[in-house]
mmCIF file of C-alpha atoms in Angstrom:
data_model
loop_
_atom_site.group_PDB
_atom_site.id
_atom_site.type_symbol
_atom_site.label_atom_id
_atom_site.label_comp_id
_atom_site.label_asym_id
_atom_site.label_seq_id
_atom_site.Cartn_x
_atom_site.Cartn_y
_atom_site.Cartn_z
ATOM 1 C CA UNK A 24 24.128 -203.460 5.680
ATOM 2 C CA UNK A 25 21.618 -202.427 8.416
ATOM 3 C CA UNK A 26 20.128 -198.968 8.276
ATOM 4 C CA UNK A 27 21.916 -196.686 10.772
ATOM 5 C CA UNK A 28 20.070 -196.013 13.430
ATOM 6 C CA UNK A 29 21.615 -192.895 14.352
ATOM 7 C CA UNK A 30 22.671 -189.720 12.350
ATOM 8 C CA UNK A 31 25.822 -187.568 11.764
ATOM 9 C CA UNK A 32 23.438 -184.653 14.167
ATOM 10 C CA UNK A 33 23.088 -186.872 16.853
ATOM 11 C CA UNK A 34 26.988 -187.516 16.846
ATOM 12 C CA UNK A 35 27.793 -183.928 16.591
ATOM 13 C CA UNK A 36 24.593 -183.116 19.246
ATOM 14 C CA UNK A 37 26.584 -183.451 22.898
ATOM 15 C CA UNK A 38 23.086 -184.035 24.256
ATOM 16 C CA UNK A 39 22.909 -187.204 21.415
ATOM 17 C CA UNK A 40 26.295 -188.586 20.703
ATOM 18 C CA UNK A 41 26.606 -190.817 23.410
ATOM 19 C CA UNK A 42 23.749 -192.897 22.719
ATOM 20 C CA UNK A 43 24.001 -192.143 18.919
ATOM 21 C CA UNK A 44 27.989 -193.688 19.116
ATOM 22 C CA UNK A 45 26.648 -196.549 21.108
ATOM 23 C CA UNK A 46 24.507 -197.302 17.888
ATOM 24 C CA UNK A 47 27.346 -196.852 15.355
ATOM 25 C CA UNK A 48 29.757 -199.307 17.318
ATOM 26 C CA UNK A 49 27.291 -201.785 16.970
ATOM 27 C CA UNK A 50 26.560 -201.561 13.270
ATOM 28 C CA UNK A 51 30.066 -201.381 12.005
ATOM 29 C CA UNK A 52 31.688 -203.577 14.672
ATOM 30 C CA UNK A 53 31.896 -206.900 12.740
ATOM 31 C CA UNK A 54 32.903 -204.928 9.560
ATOM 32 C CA UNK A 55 35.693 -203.031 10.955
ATOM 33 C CA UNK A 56 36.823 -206.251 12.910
ATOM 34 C CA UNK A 57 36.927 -208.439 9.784
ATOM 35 C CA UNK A 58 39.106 -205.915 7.716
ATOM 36 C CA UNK A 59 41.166 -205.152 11.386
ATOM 37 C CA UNK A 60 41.566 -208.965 11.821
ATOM 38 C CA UNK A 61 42.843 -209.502 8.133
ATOM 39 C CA UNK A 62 46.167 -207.256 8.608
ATOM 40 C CA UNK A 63 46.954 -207.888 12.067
ATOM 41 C CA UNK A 64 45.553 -211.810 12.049
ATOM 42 C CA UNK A 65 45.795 -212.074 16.139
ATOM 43 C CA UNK A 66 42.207 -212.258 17.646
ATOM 44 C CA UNK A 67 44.252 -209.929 20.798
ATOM 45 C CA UNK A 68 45.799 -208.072 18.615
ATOM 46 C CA UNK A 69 42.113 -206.732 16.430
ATOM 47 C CA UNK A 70 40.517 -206.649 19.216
ATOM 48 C CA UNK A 71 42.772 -203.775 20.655
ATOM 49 C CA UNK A 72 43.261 -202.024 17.399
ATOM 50 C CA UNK A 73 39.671 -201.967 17.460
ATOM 51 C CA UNK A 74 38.951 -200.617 20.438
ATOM 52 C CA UNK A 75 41.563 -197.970 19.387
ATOM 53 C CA UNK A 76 39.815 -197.418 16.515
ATOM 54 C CA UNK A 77 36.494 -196.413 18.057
ATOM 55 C CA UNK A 78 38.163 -194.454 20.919
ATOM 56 C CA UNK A 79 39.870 -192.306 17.821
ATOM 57 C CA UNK A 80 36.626 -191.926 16.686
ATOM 58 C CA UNK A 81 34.693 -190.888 19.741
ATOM 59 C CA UNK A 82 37.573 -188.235 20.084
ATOM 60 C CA UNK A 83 37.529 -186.959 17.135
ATOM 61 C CA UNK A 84 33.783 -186.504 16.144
ATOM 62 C CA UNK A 85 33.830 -183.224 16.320
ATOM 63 C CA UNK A 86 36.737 -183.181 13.643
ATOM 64 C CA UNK A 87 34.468 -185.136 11.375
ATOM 65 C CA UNK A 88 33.385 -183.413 8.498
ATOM 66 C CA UNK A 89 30.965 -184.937 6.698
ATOM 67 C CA UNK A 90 32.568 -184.868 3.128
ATOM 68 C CA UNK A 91 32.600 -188.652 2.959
ATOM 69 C CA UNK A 92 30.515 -191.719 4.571
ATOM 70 C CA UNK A 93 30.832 -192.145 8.350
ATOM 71 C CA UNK A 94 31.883 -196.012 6.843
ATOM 72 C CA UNK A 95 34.650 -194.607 5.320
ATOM 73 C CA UNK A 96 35.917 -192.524 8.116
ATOM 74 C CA UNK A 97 36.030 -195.315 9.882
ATOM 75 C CA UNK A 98 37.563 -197.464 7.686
ATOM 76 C CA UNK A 99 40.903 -195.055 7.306
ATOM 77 C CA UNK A 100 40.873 -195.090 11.005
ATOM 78 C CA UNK A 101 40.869 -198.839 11.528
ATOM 79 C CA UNK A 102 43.746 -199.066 8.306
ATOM 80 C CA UNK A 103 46.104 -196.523 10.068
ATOM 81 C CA UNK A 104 45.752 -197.829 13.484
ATOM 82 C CA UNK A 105 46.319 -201.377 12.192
ATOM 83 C CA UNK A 106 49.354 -199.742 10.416
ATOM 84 C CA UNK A 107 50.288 -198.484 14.121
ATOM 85 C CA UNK A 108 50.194 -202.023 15.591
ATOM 86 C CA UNK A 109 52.274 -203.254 12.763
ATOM 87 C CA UNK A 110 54.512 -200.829 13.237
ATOM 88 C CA UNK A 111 54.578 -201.133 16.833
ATOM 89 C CA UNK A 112 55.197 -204.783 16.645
ATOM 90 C CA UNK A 113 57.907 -205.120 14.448
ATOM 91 C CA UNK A 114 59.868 -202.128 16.537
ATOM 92 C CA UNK A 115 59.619 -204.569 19.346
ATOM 93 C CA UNK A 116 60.278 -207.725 17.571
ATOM 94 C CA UNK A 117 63.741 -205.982 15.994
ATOM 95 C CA UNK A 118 64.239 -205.463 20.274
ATOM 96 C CA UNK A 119 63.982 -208.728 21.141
ATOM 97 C CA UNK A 120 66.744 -211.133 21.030
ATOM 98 C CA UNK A 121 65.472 -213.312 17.843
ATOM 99 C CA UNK A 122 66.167 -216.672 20.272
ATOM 100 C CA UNK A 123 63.800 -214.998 22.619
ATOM 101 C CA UNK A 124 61.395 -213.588 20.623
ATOM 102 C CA UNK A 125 58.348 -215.325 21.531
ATOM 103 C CA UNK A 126 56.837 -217.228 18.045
ATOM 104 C CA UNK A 127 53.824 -217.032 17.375
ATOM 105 C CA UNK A 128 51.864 -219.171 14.969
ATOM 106 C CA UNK A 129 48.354 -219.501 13.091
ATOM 107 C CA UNK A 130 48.795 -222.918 13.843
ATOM 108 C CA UNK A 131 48.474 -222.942 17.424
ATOM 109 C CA UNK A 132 45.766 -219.887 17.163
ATOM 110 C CA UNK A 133 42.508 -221.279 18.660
ATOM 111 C CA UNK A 134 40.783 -218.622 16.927
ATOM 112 C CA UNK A 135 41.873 -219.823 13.441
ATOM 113 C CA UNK A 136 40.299 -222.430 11.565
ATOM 114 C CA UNK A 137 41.607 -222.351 8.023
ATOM 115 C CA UNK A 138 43.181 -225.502 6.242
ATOM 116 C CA UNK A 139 47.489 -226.054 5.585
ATOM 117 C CA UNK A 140 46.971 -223.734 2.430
ATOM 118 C CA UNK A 141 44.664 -221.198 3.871
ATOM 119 C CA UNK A 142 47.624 -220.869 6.823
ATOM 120 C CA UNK A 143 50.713 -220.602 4.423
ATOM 121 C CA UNK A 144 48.506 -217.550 2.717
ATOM 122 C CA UNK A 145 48.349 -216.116 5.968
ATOM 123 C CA UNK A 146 52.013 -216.174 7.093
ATOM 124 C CA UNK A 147 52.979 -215.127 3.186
ATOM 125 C CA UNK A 148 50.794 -212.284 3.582
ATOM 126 C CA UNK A 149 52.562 -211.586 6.855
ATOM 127 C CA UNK A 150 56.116 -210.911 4.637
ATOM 128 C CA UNK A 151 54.313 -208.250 3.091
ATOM 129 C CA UNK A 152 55.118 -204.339 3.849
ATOM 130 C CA UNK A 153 52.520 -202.927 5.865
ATOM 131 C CA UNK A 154 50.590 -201.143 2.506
ATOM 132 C CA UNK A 155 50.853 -203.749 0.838
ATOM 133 C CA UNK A 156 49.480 -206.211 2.947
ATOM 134 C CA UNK A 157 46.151 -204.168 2.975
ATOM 135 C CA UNK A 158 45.842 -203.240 -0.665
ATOM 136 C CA UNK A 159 45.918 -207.073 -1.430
ATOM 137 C CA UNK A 160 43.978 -207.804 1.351
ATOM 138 C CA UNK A 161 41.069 -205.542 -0.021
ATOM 139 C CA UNK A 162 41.666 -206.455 -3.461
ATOM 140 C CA UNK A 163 41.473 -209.945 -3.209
ATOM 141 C CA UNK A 164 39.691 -210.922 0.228
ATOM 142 C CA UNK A 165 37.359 -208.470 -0.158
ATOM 143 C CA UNK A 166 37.028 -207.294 -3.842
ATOM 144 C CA UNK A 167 37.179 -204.006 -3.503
ATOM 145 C CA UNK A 168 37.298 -201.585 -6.782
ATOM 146 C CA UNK A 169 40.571 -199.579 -6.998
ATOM 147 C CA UNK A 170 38.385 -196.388 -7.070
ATOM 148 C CA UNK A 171 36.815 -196.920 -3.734
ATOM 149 C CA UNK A 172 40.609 -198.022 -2.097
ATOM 150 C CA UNK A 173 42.069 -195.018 -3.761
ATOM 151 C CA UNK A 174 39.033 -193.292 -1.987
ATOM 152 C CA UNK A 175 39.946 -194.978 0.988
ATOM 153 C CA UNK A 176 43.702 -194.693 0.993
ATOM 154 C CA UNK A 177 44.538 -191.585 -0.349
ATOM 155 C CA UNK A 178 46.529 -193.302 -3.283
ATOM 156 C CA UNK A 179 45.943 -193.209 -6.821
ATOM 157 C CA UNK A 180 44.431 -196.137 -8.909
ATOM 158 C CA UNK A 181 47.893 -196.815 -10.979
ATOM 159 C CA UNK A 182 50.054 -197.080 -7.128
ATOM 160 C CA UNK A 183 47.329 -199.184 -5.975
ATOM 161 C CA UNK A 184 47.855 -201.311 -8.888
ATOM 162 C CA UNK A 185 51.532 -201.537 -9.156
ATOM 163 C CA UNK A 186 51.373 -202.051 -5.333
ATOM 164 C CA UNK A 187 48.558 -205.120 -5.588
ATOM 165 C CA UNK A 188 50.474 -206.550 -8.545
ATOM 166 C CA UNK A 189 54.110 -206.837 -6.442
ATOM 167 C CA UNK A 190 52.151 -208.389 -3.699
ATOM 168 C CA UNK A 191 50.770 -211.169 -5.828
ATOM 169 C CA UNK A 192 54.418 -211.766 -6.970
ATOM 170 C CA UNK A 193 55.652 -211.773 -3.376
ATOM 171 C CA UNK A 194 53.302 -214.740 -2.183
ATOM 172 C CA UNK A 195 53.774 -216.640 -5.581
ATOM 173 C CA UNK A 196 57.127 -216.510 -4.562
ATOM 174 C CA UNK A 197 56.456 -217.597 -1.197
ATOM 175 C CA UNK A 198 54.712 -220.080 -2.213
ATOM 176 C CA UNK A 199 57.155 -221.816 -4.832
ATOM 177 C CA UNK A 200 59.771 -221.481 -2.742
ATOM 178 C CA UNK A 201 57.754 -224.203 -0.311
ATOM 179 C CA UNK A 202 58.245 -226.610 -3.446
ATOM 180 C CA UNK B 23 38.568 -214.634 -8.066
ATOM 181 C CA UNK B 24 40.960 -211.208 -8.642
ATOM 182 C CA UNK B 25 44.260 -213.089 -9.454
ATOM 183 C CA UNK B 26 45.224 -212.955 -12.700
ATOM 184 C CA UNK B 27 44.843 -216.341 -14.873
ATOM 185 C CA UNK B 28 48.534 -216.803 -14.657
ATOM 186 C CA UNK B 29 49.039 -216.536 -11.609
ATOM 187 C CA UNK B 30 49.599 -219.086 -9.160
ATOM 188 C CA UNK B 31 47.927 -217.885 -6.187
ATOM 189 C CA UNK B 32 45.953 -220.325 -3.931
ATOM 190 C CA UNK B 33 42.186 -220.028 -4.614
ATOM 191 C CA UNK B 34 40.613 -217.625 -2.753
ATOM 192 C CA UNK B 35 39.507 -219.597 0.322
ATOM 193 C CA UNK B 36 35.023 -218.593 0.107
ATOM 194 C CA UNK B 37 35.148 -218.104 3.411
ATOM 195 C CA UNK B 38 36.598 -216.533 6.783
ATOM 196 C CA UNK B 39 39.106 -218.833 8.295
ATOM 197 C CA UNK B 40 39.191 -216.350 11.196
ATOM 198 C CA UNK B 41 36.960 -217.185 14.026
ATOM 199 C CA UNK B 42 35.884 -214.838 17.265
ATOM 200 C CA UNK B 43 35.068 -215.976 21.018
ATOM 201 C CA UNK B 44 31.807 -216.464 21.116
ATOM 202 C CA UNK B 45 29.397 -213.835 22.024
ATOM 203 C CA UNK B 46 32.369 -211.628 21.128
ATOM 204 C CA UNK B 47 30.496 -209.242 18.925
ATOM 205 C CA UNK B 48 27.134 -209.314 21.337
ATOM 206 C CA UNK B 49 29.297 -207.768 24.136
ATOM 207 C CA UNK B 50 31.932 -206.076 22.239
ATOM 208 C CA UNK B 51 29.450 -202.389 22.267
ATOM 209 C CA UNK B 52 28.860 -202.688 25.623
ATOM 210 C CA UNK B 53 32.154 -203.584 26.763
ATOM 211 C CA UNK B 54 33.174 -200.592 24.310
ATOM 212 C CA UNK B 55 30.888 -197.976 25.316
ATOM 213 C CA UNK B 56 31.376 -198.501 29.649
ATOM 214 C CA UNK B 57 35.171 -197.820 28.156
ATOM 215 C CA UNK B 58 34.374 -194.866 26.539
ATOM 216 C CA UNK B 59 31.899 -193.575 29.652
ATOM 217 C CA UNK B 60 34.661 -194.516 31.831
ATOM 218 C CA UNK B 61 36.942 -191.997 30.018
ATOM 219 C CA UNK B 62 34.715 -189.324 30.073
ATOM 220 C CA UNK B 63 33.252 -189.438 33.706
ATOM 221 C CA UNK B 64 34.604 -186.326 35.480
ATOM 222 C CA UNK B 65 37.345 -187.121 38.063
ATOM 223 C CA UNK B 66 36.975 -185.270 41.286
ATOM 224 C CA UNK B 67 39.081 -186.920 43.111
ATOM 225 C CA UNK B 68 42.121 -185.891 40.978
ATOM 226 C CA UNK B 69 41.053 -182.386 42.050
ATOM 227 C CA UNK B 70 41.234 -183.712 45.992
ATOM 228 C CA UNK B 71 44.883 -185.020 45.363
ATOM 229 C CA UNK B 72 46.152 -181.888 43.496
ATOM 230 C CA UNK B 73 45.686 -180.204 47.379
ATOM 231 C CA UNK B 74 47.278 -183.405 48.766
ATOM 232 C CA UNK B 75 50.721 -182.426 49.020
ATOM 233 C CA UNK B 76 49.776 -178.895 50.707
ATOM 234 C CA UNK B 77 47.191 -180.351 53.131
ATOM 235 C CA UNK B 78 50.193 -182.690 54.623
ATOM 236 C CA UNK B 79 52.582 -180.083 54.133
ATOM 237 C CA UNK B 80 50.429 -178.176 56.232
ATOM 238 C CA UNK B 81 49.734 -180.876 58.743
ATOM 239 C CA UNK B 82 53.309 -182.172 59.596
ATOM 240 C CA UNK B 83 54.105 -178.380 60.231
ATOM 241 C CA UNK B 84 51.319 -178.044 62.621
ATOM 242 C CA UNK B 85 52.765 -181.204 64.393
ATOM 243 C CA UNK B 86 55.986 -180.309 64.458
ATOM 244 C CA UNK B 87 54.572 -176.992 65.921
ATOM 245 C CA UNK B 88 52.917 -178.822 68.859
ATOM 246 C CA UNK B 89 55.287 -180.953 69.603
ATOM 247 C CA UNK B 90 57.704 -178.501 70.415
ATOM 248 C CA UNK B 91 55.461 -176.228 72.267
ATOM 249 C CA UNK B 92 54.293 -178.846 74.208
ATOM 250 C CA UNK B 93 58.357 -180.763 74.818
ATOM 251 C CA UNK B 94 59.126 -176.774 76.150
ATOM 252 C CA UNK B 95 56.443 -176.955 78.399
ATOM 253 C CA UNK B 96 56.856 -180.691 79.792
ATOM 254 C CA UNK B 97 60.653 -180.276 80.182
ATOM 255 C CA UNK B 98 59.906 -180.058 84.217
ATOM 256 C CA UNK B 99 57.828 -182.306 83.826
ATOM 257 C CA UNK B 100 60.151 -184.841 82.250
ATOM 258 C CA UNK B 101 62.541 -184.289 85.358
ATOM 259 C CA UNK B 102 59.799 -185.004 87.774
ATOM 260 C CA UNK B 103 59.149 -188.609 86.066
ATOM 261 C CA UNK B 104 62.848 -189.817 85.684
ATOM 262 C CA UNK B 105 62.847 -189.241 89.805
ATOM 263 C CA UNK B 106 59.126 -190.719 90.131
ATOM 264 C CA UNK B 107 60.843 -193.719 88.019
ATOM 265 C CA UNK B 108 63.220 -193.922 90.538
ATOM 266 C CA UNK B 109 61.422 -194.162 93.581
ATOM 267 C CA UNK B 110 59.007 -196.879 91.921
ATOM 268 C CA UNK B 111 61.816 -199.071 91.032
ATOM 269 C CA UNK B 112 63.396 -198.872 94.859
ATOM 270 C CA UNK B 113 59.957 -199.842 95.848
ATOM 271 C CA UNK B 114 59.776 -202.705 93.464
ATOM 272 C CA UNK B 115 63.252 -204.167 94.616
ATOM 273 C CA UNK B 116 62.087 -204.321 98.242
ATOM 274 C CA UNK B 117 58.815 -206.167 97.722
ATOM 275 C CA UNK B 118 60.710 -208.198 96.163
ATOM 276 C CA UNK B 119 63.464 -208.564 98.683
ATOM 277 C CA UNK B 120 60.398 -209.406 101.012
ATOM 278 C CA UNK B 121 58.661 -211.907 98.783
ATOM 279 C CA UNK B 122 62.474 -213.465 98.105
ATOM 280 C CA UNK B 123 62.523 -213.740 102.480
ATOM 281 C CA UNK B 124 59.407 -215.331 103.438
ATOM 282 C CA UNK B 125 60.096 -217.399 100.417
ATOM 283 C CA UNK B 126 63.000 -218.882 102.069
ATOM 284 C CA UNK B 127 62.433 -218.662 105.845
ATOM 285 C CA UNK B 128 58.984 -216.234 106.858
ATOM 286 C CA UNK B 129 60.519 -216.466 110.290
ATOM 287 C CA UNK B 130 63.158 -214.055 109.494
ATOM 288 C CA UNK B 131 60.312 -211.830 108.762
ATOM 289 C CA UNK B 132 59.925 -211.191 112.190
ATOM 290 C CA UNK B 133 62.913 -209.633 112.373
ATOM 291 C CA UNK B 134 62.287 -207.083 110.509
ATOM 292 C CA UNK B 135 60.848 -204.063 111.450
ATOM 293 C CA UNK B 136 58.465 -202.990 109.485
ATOM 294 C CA UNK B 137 55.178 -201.293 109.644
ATOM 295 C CA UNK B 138 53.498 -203.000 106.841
#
């Protein structure tokens, strides 16, 4: 990764942070989007939990501590507000009449380009409860130690585990029953 | 590869089958950061508008107050311009009555007295 051209001062200076925040969006933008775009797998839909993301940030910088990497700050951010937009949309799907509902599909999705199996991955990751959908998405997409999601997450190694574990069942599952 | 050996998982895919609009991520700061300075400009004109609601408050009483001064006042006035009204409409029906006569026959005009 790039070296940050800013520091935590010039975020917490009033005089600084503007300029300083302008910096850090443009340094962990792609990141954040990647992980963002893996749970909520809409272009639309990580582009406004990522705008959300960075607005939670700019309002709370002065609630940042500094007992962990600005990365990481962000990253929690960016999982709970995908977890928001999950959440949001399956309130309104259970609203809609399920005739109604409008369908939406990675196969019409101009914005992804990944083959038949790639796309039944996708929609069986989509079955998956909200935690688990990013604990196997940053164990397996993006190889991430348990230590650093437990970091990340607030959960201990052995939930993370049993949690990663019922997800890979889930999408085996998904996937046989395709047979 | 962080599947198991037994399981059947697809193999990890190597790359990122999601794609972006391009220039997406060369706009995406400054698109973020007007947001951000658009939410934290100072909004005087919200300050205006809290004083809306007394400022016409304040001016449909100050009508209302002139108006009925002033329909006290005119209330002669008013009398005067039904009769005034009057007078102009009598004066209408006659040029008329003449126009309607030399129309038909301006002999008959003749008749008439009139000092016009």
């Amino acid at each position: 990764m790039a070296k940050p051209k800013f520091s935590i001062d010039q975020l917490r200076n009033p005089e600084t942070r503007y300029v300083a925040f302008g910096e850090l969006v443009r340094l962990y933008t792609p990141q954040l989007y990647a992980q963002i775009r893996r749970i909520v797998q809409y272009h639309e839909d990580a582009d406004d939990v990522l705008q959300n993301t960075f607005l939670k940030a700019w309002q709370n910088l002065d609630n940042f501590r500094g007992d962990c990497l600005v990365s990481t700050w962000l990253y929690r951010i960016a999982l709970n507000e995908s977890l928001s937009h999950l959440e949001r949309c399956r309130r309104t799907e259970s609203l809609d009449d399920a005739d109604n509902a409008a369908v939406r599909s990675l196969e019409s999705d101009p914005y992804f380009d990944g083959d038949e199996t790639e796309r039944l991955l996708q929609e069986a990751i989509a079955t998956l409860p909200e935690k688990q959908r990013i604990v196997f998405n940053l164990k397996y997409f993006e190889e991430m130690k348990y230590e650093s999601m437990s970091e990340l997450l607030g959960t201990s190694v052995g939930a993370l585990k049993a949690s990663y574990h019922l997800a890979v069942k889930k999408i085996e599952q998904y996937f046989n029953s395709l047979d | 590869m962080t599947s198991s050996p037994s399981s059947s998982l697809p193999p990890h895919p190597g790359h990122n089958p999601f794609r972006v609009p391009e220039g997406y991520f060369d706009t995406f700061a400054n698109r973020m950061m007007a947001r951000i300075a658009q939410l934290e400009a100072p909004t005087p004109v919200l300050h205006r508008l809290r004083w809306l609601p007394w400022i016409g408050a304040a001016c449909v009483a100050a009508l209302t107050l002139v108006l009925s001064h002033a329909g006290l006042n005119d209330s002669g006035t008013a009398l005067h311009g039904a009769s005034a009204y009057e007078e102009r409409a009598a004066a209408a029906y006659e040029e008329q009555m003449y126009d309607y006569l030399m129309t038909e026959n301006p002999q008959l005009l003749a008749e008439y007295e009139t000092d016009y």
